[in-house]
Short mmCIF file of C-alpha atoms in Angstrom, two decimals:
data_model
loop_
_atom_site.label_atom_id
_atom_site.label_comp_id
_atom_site.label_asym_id
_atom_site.label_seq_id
_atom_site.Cartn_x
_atom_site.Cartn_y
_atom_site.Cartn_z
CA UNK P 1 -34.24 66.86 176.44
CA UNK P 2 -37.43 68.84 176.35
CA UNK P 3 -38.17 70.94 173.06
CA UNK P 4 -37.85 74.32 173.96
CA UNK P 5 -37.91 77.37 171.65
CA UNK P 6 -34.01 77.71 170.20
CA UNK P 7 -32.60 80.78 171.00
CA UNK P 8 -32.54 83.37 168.07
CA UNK P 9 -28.81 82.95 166.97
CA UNK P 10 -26.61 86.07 165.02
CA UNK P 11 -25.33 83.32 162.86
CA UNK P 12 -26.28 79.80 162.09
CA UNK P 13 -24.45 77.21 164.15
CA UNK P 14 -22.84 74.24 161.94
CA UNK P 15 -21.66 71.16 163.99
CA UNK P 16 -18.76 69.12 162.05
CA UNK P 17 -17.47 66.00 163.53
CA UNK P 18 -14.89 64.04 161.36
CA UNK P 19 -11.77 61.81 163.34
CA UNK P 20 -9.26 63.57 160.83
CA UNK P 21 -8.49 67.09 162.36
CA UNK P 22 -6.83 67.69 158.92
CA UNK P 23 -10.33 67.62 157.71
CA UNK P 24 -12.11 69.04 160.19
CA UNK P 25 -9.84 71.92 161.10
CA UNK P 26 -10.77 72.77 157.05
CA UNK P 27 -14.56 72.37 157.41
CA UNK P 28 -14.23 74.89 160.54
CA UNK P 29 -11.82 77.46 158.43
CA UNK P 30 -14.60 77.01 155.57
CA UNK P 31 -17.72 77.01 157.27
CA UNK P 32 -15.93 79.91 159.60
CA UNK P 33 -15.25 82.08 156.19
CA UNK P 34 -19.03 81.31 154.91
CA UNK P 35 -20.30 83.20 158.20
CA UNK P 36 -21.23 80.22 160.32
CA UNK P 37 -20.56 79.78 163.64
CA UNK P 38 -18.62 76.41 164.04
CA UNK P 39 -18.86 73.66 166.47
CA UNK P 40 -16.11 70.80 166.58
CA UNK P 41 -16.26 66.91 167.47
CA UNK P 42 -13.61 64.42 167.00
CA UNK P 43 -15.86 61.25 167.56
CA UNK P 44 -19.34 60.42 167.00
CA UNK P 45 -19.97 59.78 170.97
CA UNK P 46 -18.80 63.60 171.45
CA UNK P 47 -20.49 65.03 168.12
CA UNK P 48 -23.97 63.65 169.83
CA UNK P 49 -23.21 64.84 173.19
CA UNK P 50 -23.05 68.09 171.40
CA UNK P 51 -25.58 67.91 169.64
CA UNK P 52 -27.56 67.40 171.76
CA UNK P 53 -26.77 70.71 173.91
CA UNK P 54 -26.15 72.80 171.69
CA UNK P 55 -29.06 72.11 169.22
CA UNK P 56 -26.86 73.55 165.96
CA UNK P 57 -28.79 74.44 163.02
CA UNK P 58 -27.29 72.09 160.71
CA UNK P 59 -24.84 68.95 160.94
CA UNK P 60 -21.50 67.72 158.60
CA UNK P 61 -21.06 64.05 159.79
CA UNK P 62 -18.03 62.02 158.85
CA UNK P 63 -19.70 58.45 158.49
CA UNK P 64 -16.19 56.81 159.60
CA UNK P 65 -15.75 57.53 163.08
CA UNK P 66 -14.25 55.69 166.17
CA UNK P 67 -17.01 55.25 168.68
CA UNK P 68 -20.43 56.07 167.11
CA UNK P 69 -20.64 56.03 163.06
CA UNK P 70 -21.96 58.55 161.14
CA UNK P 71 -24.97 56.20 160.39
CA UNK P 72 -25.75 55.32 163.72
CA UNK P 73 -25.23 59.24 165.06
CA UNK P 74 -27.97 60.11 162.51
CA UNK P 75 -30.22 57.83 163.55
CA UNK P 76 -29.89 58.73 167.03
CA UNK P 77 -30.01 62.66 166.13
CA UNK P 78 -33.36 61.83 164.66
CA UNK P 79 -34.86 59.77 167.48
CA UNK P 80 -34.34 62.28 169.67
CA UNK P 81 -36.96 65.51 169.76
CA UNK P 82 -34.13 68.35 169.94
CA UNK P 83 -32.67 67.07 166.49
CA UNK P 84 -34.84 64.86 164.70
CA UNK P 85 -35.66 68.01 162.59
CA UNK P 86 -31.86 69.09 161.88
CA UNK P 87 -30.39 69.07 158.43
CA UNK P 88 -27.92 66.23 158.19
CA UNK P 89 -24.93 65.69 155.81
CA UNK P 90 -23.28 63.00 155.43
CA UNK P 91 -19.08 62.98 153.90
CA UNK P 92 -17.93 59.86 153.28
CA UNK P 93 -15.24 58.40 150.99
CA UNK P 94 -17.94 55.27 151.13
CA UNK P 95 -19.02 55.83 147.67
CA UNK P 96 -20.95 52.90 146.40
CA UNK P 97 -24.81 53.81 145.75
CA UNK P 98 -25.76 51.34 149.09
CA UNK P 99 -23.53 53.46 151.41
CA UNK P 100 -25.75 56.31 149.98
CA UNK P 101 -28.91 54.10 150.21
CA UNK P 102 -27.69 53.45 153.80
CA UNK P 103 -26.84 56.89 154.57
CA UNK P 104 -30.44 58.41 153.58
CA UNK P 105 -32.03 55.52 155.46
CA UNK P 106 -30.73 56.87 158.20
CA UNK P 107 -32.25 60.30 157.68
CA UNK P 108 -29.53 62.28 156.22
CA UNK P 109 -30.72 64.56 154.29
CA UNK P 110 -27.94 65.26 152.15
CA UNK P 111 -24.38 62.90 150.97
CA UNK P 112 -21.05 64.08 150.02
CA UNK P 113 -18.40 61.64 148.61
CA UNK P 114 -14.39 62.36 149.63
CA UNK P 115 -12.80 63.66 147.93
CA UNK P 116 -15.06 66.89 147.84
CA UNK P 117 -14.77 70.27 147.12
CA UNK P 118 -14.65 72.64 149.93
CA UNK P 119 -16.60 75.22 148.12
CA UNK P 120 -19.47 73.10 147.23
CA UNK P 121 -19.89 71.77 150.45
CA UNK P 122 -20.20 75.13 151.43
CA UNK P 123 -23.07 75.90 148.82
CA UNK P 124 -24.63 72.90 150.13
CA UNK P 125 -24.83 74.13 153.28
CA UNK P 126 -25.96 77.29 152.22
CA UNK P 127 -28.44 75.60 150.11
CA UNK P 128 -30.13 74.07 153.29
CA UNK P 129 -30.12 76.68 155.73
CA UNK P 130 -31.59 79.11 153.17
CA UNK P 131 -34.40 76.84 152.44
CA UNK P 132 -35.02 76.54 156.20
CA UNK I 1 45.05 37.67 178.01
CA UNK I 2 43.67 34.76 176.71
CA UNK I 3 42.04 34.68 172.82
CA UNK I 4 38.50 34.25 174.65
CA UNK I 5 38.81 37.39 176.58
CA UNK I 6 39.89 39.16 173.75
CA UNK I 7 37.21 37.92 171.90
CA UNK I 8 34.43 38.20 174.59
CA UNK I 9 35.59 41.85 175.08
CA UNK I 10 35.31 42.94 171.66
CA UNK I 11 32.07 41.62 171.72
CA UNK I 12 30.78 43.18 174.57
CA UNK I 13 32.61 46.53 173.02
CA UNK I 14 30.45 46.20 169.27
CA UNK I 15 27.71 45.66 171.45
CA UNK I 16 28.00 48.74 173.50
CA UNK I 17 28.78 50.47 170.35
CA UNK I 18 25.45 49.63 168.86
CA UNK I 19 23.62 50.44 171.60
CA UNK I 20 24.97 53.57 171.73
CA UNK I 21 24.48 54.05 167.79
CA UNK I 22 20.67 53.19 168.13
CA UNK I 23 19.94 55.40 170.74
CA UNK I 24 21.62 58.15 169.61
CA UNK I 25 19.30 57.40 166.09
CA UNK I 26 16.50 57.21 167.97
CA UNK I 27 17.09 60.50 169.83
CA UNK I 28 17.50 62.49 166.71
CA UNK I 29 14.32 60.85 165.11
CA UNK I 30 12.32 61.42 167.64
CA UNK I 31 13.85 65.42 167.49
CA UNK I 32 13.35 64.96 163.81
CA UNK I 33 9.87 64.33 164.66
CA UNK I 34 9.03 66.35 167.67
CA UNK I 35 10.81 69.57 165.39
CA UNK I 36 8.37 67.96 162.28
CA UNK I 37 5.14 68.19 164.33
CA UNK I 38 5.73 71.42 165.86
CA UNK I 39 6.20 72.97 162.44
CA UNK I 40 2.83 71.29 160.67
CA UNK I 41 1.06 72.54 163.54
CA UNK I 42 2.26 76.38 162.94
CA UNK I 43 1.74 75.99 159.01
CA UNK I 44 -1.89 73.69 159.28
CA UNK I 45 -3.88 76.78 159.35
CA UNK I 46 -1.37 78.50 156.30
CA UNK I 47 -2.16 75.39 154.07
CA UNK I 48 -5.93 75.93 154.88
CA UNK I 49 -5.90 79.11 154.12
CA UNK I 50 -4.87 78.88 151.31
CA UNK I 51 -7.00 75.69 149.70
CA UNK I 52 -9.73 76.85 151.62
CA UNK I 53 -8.99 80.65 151.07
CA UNK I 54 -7.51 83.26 149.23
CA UNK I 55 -4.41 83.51 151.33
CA UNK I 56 -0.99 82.18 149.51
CA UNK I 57 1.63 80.89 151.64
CA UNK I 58 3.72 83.82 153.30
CA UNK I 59 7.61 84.03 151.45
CA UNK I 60 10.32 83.58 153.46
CA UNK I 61 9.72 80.59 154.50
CA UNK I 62 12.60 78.25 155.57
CA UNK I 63 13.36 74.93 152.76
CA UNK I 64 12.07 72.92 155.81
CA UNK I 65 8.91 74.83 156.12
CA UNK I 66 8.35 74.42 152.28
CA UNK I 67 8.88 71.37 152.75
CA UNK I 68 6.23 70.61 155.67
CA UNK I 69 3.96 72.93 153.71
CA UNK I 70 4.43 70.84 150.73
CA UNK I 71 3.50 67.22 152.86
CA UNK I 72 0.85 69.18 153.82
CA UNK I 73 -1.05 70.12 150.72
CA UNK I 74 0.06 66.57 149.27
CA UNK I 75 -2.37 65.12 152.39
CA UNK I 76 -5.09 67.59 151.28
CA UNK I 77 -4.70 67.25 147.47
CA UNK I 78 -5.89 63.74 148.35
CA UNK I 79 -9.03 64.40 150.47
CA UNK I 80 -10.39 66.99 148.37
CA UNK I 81 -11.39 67.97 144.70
CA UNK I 82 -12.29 70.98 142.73
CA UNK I 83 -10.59 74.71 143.13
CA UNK I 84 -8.71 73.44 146.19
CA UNK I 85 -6.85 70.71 144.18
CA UNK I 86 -6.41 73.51 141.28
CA UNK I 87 -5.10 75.59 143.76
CA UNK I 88 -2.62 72.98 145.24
CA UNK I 89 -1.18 72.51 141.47
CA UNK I 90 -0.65 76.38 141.07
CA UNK I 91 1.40 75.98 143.99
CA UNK I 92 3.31 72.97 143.11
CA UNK I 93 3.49 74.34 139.81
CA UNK I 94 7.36 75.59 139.36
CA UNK I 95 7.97 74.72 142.76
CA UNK I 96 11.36 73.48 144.30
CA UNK I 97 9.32 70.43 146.27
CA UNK I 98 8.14 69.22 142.14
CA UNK I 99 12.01 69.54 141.18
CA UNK I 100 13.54 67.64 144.18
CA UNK I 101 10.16 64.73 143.30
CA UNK I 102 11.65 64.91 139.88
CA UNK I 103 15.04 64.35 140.66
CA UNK I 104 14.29 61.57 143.00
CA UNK I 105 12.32 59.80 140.37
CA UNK I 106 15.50 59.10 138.76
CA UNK I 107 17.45 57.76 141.90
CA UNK I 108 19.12 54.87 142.68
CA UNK I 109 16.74 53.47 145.43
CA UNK I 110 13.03 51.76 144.83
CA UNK I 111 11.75 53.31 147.32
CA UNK I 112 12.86 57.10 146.56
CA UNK I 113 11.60 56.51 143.06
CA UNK I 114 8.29 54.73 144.49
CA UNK I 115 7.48 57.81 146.57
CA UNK I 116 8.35 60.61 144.24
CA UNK I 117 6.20 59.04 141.88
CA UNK I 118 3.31 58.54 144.37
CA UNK I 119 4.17 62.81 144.92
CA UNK I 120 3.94 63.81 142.29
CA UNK I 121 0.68 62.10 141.86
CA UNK I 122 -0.78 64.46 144.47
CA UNK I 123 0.75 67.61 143.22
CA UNK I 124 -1.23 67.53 140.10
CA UNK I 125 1.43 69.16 137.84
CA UNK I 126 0.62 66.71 134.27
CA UNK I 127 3.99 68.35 133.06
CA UNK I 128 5.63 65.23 134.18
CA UNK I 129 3.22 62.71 132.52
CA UNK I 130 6.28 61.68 130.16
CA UNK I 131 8.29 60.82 133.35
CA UNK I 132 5.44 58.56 134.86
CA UNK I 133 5.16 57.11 132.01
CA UNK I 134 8.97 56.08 131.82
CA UNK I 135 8.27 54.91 135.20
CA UNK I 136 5.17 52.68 134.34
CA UNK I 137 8.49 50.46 132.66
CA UNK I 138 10.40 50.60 136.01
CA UNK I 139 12.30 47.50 136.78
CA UNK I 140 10.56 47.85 140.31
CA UNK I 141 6.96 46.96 141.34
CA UNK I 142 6.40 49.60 143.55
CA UNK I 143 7.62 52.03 141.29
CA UNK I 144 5.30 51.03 138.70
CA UNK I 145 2.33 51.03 140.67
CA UNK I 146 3.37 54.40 142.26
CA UNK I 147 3.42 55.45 138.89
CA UNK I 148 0.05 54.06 137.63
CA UNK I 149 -1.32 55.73 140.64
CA UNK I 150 -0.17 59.17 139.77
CA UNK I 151 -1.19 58.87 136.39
CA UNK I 152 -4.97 58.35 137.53
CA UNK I 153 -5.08 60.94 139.75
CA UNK I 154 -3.33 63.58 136.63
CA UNK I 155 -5.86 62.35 134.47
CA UNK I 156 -3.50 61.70 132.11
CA UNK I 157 -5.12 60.21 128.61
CA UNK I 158 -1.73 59.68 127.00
CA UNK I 159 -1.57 56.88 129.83
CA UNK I 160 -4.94 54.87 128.48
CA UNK I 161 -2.41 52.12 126.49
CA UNK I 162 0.16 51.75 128.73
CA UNK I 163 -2.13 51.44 131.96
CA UNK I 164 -4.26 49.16 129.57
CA UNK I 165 -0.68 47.11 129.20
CA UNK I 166 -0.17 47.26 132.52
CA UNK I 167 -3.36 46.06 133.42
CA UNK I 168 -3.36 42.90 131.19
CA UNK I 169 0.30 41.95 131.57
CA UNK I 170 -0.32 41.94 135.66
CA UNK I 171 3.01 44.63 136.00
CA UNK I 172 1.12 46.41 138.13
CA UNK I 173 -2.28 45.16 140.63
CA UNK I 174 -4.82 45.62 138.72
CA UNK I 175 -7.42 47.39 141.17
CA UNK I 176 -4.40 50.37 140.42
CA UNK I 177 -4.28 50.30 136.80
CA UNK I 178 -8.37 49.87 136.77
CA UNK I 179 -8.82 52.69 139.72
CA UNK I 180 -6.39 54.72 136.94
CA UNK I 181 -8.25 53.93 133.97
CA UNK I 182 -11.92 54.82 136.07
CA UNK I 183 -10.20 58.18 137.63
CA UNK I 184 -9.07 59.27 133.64
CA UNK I 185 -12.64 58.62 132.79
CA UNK I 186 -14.21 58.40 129.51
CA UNK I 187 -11.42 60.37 127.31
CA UNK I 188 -9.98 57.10 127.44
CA UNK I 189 -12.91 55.75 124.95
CA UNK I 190 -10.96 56.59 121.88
CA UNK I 191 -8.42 54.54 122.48
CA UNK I 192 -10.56 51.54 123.81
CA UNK I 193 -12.09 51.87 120.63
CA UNK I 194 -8.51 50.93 119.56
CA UNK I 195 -7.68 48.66 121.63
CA UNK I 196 -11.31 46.85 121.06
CA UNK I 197 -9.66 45.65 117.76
CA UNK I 198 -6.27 44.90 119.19
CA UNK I 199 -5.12 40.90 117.61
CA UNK I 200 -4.51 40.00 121.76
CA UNK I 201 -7.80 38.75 122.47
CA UNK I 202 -6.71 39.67 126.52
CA UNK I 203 -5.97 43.39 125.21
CA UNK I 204 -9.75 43.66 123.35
CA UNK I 205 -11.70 41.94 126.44
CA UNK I 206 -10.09 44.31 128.85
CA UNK I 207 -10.23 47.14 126.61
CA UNK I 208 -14.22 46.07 125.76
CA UNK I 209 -14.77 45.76 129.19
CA UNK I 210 -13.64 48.95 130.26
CA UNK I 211 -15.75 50.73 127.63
CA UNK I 212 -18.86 49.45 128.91
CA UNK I 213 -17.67 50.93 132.27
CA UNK I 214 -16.43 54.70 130.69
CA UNK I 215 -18.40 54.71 127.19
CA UNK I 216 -21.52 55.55 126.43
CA UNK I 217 -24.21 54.44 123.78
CA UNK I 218 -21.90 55.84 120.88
CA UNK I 219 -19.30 52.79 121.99
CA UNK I 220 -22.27 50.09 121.46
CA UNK I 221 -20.88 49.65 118.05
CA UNK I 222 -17.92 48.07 118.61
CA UNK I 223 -19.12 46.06 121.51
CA UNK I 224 -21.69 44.85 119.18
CA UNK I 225 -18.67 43.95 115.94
CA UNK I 226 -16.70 42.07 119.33
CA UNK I 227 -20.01 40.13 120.15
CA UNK I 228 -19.24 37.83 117.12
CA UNK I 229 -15.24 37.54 117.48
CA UNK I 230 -14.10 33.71 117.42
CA UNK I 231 -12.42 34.53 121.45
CA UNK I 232 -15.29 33.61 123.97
CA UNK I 233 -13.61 35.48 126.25
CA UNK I 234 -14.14 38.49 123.54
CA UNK I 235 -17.46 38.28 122.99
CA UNK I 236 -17.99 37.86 127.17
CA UNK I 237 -16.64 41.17 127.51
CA UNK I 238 -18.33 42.66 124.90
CA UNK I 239 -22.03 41.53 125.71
CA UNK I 240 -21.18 42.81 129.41
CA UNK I 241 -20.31 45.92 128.02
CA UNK I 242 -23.53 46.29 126.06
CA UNK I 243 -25.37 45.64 129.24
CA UNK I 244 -23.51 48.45 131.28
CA UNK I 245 -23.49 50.74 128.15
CA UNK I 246 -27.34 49.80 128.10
CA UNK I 247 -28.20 50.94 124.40
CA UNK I 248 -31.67 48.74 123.66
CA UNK I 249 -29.98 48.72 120.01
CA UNK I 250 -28.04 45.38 121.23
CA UNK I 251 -31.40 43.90 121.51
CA UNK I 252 -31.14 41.66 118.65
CA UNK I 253 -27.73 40.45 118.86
CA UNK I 254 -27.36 39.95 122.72
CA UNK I 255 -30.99 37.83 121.95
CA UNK I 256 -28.81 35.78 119.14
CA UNK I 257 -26.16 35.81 121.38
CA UNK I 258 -28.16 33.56 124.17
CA UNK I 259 -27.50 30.71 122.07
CA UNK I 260 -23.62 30.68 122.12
CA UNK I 261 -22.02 27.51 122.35
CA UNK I 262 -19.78 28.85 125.45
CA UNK I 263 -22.33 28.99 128.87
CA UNK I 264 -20.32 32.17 130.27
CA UNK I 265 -21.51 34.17 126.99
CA UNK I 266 -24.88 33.07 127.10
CA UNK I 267 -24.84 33.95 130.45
CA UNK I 268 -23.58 37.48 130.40
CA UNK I 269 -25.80 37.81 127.02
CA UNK I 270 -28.90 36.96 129.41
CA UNK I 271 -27.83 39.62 132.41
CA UNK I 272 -26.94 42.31 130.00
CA UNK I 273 -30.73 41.40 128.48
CA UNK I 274 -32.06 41.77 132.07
CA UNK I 275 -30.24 45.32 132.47
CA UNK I 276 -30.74 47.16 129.31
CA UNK I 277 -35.32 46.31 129.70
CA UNK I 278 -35.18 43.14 126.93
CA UNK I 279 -39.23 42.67 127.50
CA UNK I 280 -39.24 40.72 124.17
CA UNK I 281 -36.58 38.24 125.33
CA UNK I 282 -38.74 37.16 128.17
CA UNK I 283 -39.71 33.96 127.17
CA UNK I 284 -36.46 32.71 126.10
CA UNK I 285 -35.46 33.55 129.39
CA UNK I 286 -37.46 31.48 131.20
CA UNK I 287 -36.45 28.69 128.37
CA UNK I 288 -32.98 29.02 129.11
CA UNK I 289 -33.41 29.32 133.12
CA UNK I 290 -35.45 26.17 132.72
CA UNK I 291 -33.03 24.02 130.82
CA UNK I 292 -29.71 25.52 130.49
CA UNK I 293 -26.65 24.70 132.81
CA UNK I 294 -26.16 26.09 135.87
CA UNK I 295 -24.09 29.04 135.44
CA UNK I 296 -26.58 30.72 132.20
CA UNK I 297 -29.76 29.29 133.73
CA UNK I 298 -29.38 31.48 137.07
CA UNK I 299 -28.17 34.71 134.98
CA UNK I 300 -31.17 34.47 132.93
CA UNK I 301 -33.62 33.60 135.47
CA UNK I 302 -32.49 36.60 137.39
CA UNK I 303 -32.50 38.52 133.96
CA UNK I 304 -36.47 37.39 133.81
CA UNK I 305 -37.35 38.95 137.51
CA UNK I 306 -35.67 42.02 136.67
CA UNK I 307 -37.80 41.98 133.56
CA UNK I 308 -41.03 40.86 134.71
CA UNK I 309 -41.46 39.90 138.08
CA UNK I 310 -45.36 38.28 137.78
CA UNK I 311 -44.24 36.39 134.87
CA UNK I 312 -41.59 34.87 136.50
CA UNK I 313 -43.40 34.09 139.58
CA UNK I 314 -45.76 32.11 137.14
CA UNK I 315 -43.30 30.40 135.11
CA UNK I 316 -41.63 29.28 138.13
CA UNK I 317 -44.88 27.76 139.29
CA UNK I 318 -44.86 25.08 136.56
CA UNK I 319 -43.57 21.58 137.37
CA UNK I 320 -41.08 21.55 135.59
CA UNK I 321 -39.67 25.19 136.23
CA UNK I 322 -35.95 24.11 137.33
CA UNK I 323 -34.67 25.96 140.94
CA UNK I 324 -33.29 28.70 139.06
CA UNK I 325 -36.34 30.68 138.99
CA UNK I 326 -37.69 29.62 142.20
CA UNK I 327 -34.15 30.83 143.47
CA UNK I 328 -34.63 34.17 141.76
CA UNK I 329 -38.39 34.69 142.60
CA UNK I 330 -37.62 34.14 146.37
CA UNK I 331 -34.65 36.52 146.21
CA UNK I 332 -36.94 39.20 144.58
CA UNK I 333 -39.13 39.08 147.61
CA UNK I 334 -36.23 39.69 149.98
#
């Protein structure tokens, strides 16, 4: 994948990839409301492959996935040139200060425990994408 | 006919019968569920909008939709925290789905009482704390632990003792009654405090220990009263506790406390030293690690790295340092 300019985009593009469409079909309503544009992926394996083409602006990562973990997608998003630079969080219900550890090892940049709050994960993502 | 006949007939009948009985069940479960999917899928993005929105649920809906509606923001009320839960309990609030829970608490089956208790958990309403409580004393396991669950999750400080109770008297597991405890969070100090100086030395080590998990340097006090009870297993849970609390005020007695005559206090007296920065109890430490059994001589030699790696390394240079410290140094540089 070469790095070519990103198209200019109306509104930032979130990817969100969690197994549990409960859960996703939230982030999507939330992320929708909060004037993102929304992809979807139901697997790590899919949530790269988009990724990948679609070079979003900012990624919400499950870390328990079937396929590809969330641990193992961020690494991968960061080896390669298109995404090594996108913001990365993390939502886990893996809450013990090494899944953190693990998860910023990886090179998220940012780690939300489940249960969250919708709102603040919102802010967070705000948070980022204003800074950037 | 002959008795055999008869009797292989009727057989052959009951069997046909049952056959006929199970797949009919099946056919109306799997309607039952075909009919239950279909409906969650219309009302998913209702129940998002509206913990994820602004939007209540419409009116008019059927008791069947209320009641998929209701599954639904159960599920959610679990994944998520903050306005959306708040939201989810406004709902619930009143509701005909937290009467029917409350009815069912009281019924005749286990399992009815079990999962209304485990509901009404997840709606959040703490207007029934009195009933989970009642149900913390059910004759049934399940419905117990249902009910020590729900408790947690509703916060619910009234339930501190009797989860305590629980927790010692094994009537529920106790990763539930501790997970309660954690999730009620450090209102339930107070009554630790209490507990601390219960006369059932099981009641004050649990109650000790889970005030160095929820307390904070105000509860060093009575960790540091427990640290000279006559129970060993007391005074264990009370120098743990000053380690997780981590006030440097339990300095001086965790140091006297290094030479109790049980090994499991002198060990947890050495680790808490280790966590709360003891610089000055260094070279007792490396004393004990040297020549203590096995079980106090690891904890402090690990306590001794933590505090000072070089001086460690050093100490466990001499001849007669003991494997403790070598074990610890060579961890250290892992």
């Amino acid at each position: 994948m070469t790095d070519e300019q990103p198209v200019p985009r109306e509104q930032p593009l979130v990817l969100c990839a969690d197994d549990e469409d409960d859960i996703l079909q939230l982030l999507v309503f939330r992320l929708g409301r909060s004037g993102y544009a929304v992809l979807q992926a139901h697997d790590g394996e899919e949530a790269l492959e988009v990724a990948l083409r679609e070079r979003p602006d900012l990624a919400v990562l499950d870390v328990m996935m079937p396929k590809l973990d969330g641990y193992e997608l961020t690494r991968r998003l960061r080896a390669e040139e298109a995404t090594r630079r996108m913001p990365i969080i993390l939502l886990t219900a893996r809450a013990q200060d090494t899944d953190v550890d693990r998860g910023f090892d990886a090179g998220a940049d940012d780690y939300i425990r489940k249960p969250f709050s919708p709102q603040e994960l919102s802010r967070r993502v705000q948070a980022i994408l204003g800074r950037r | 006919m002959g008795p055999l006949l008869v009797i292989t007939l009727t057989l052959i009948a009951a069997t046909v019968a049952l056959l006929l009985v199970l797949v009919v069940r099946r056919l109306l479960l799997a309607r039952g569920e075909r009919r239950y999917a279909e409906v969650a899928e219309r009302l998913l993005p209702v129940a998002i909008e509206f913990v994820a929105g602004d939007q209540s649920p419409p009116k008019g809906l059927s008791a069947y939709e209320q009641t998929v509606l209701a599954q639904q923001l159960r599920r959610y009320a679990q994944m998520l925290t903050g306005e959306a839960t708040e939201r989810i309990t406004s709902y619930f609030r009143g509701s005909a789905a937290l009467g029917a829970a409350r009815r069912r608490l009281r019924s005749r089956l286990a399992w009815q009482r079990a999962d209304a208790a485990f509901a009404l958990g997840d709606m959040g309403v703490d207007e029934v704390t009195p009933e989970l409580l009642r149900a913390l004393d059910d004759r049934k396991r399940i419905v117990r632990t249902a009910a020590a669950r729900a408790l947690g999750r509703l916060q619910a400080e009234e339930a501190t003792v009797p989860l305590v109770e629980a927790f010692v008297e094994h009537r529920v597991p106790r990763g539930v009654a501790g997970d309660a405890l954690l999730r009620i969070g450090s209102k339930i100090a107070p009554q630790l405090r209490d507990l601390a100086g219960s006369p059932e030395i099981e009641l004050q080590a649990t109650a000790l220990t889970l005030l160095g998990l929820v307390g904070d340097a105000g509860d060093s006090d009575v960790a540091l009263e427990r640290l000279q009870d006559p129970a060993a297993d007391v005074r264990v849970a009370a120098a743990e506790a000053l380690g997780r609390i981590g006030s440097p005020h339990a300095e001086p007695a965790l140091h006297v406390a290094l030479d109790d005559r049980m090994r499991f206090v002198r060990a947890a007296a050495a680790s808490s030293l280790g966590t709360i920065g003891a610089r000055n109890a260094l070279p007792k430490l490396i004393e004990i690690a040297r020549t203590d059994e096995f079980q106090p001589a690891r904890a402090a030699a690990q306590a001794a790295v933590k505090l000072d790696l070089v001086a460690a390394q050093a100490a466990a240079e001499a001849p007669d340092a003991g494997p403790h410290l070598h074990e610890a140094v060579d961890r250290a540089a892992l």
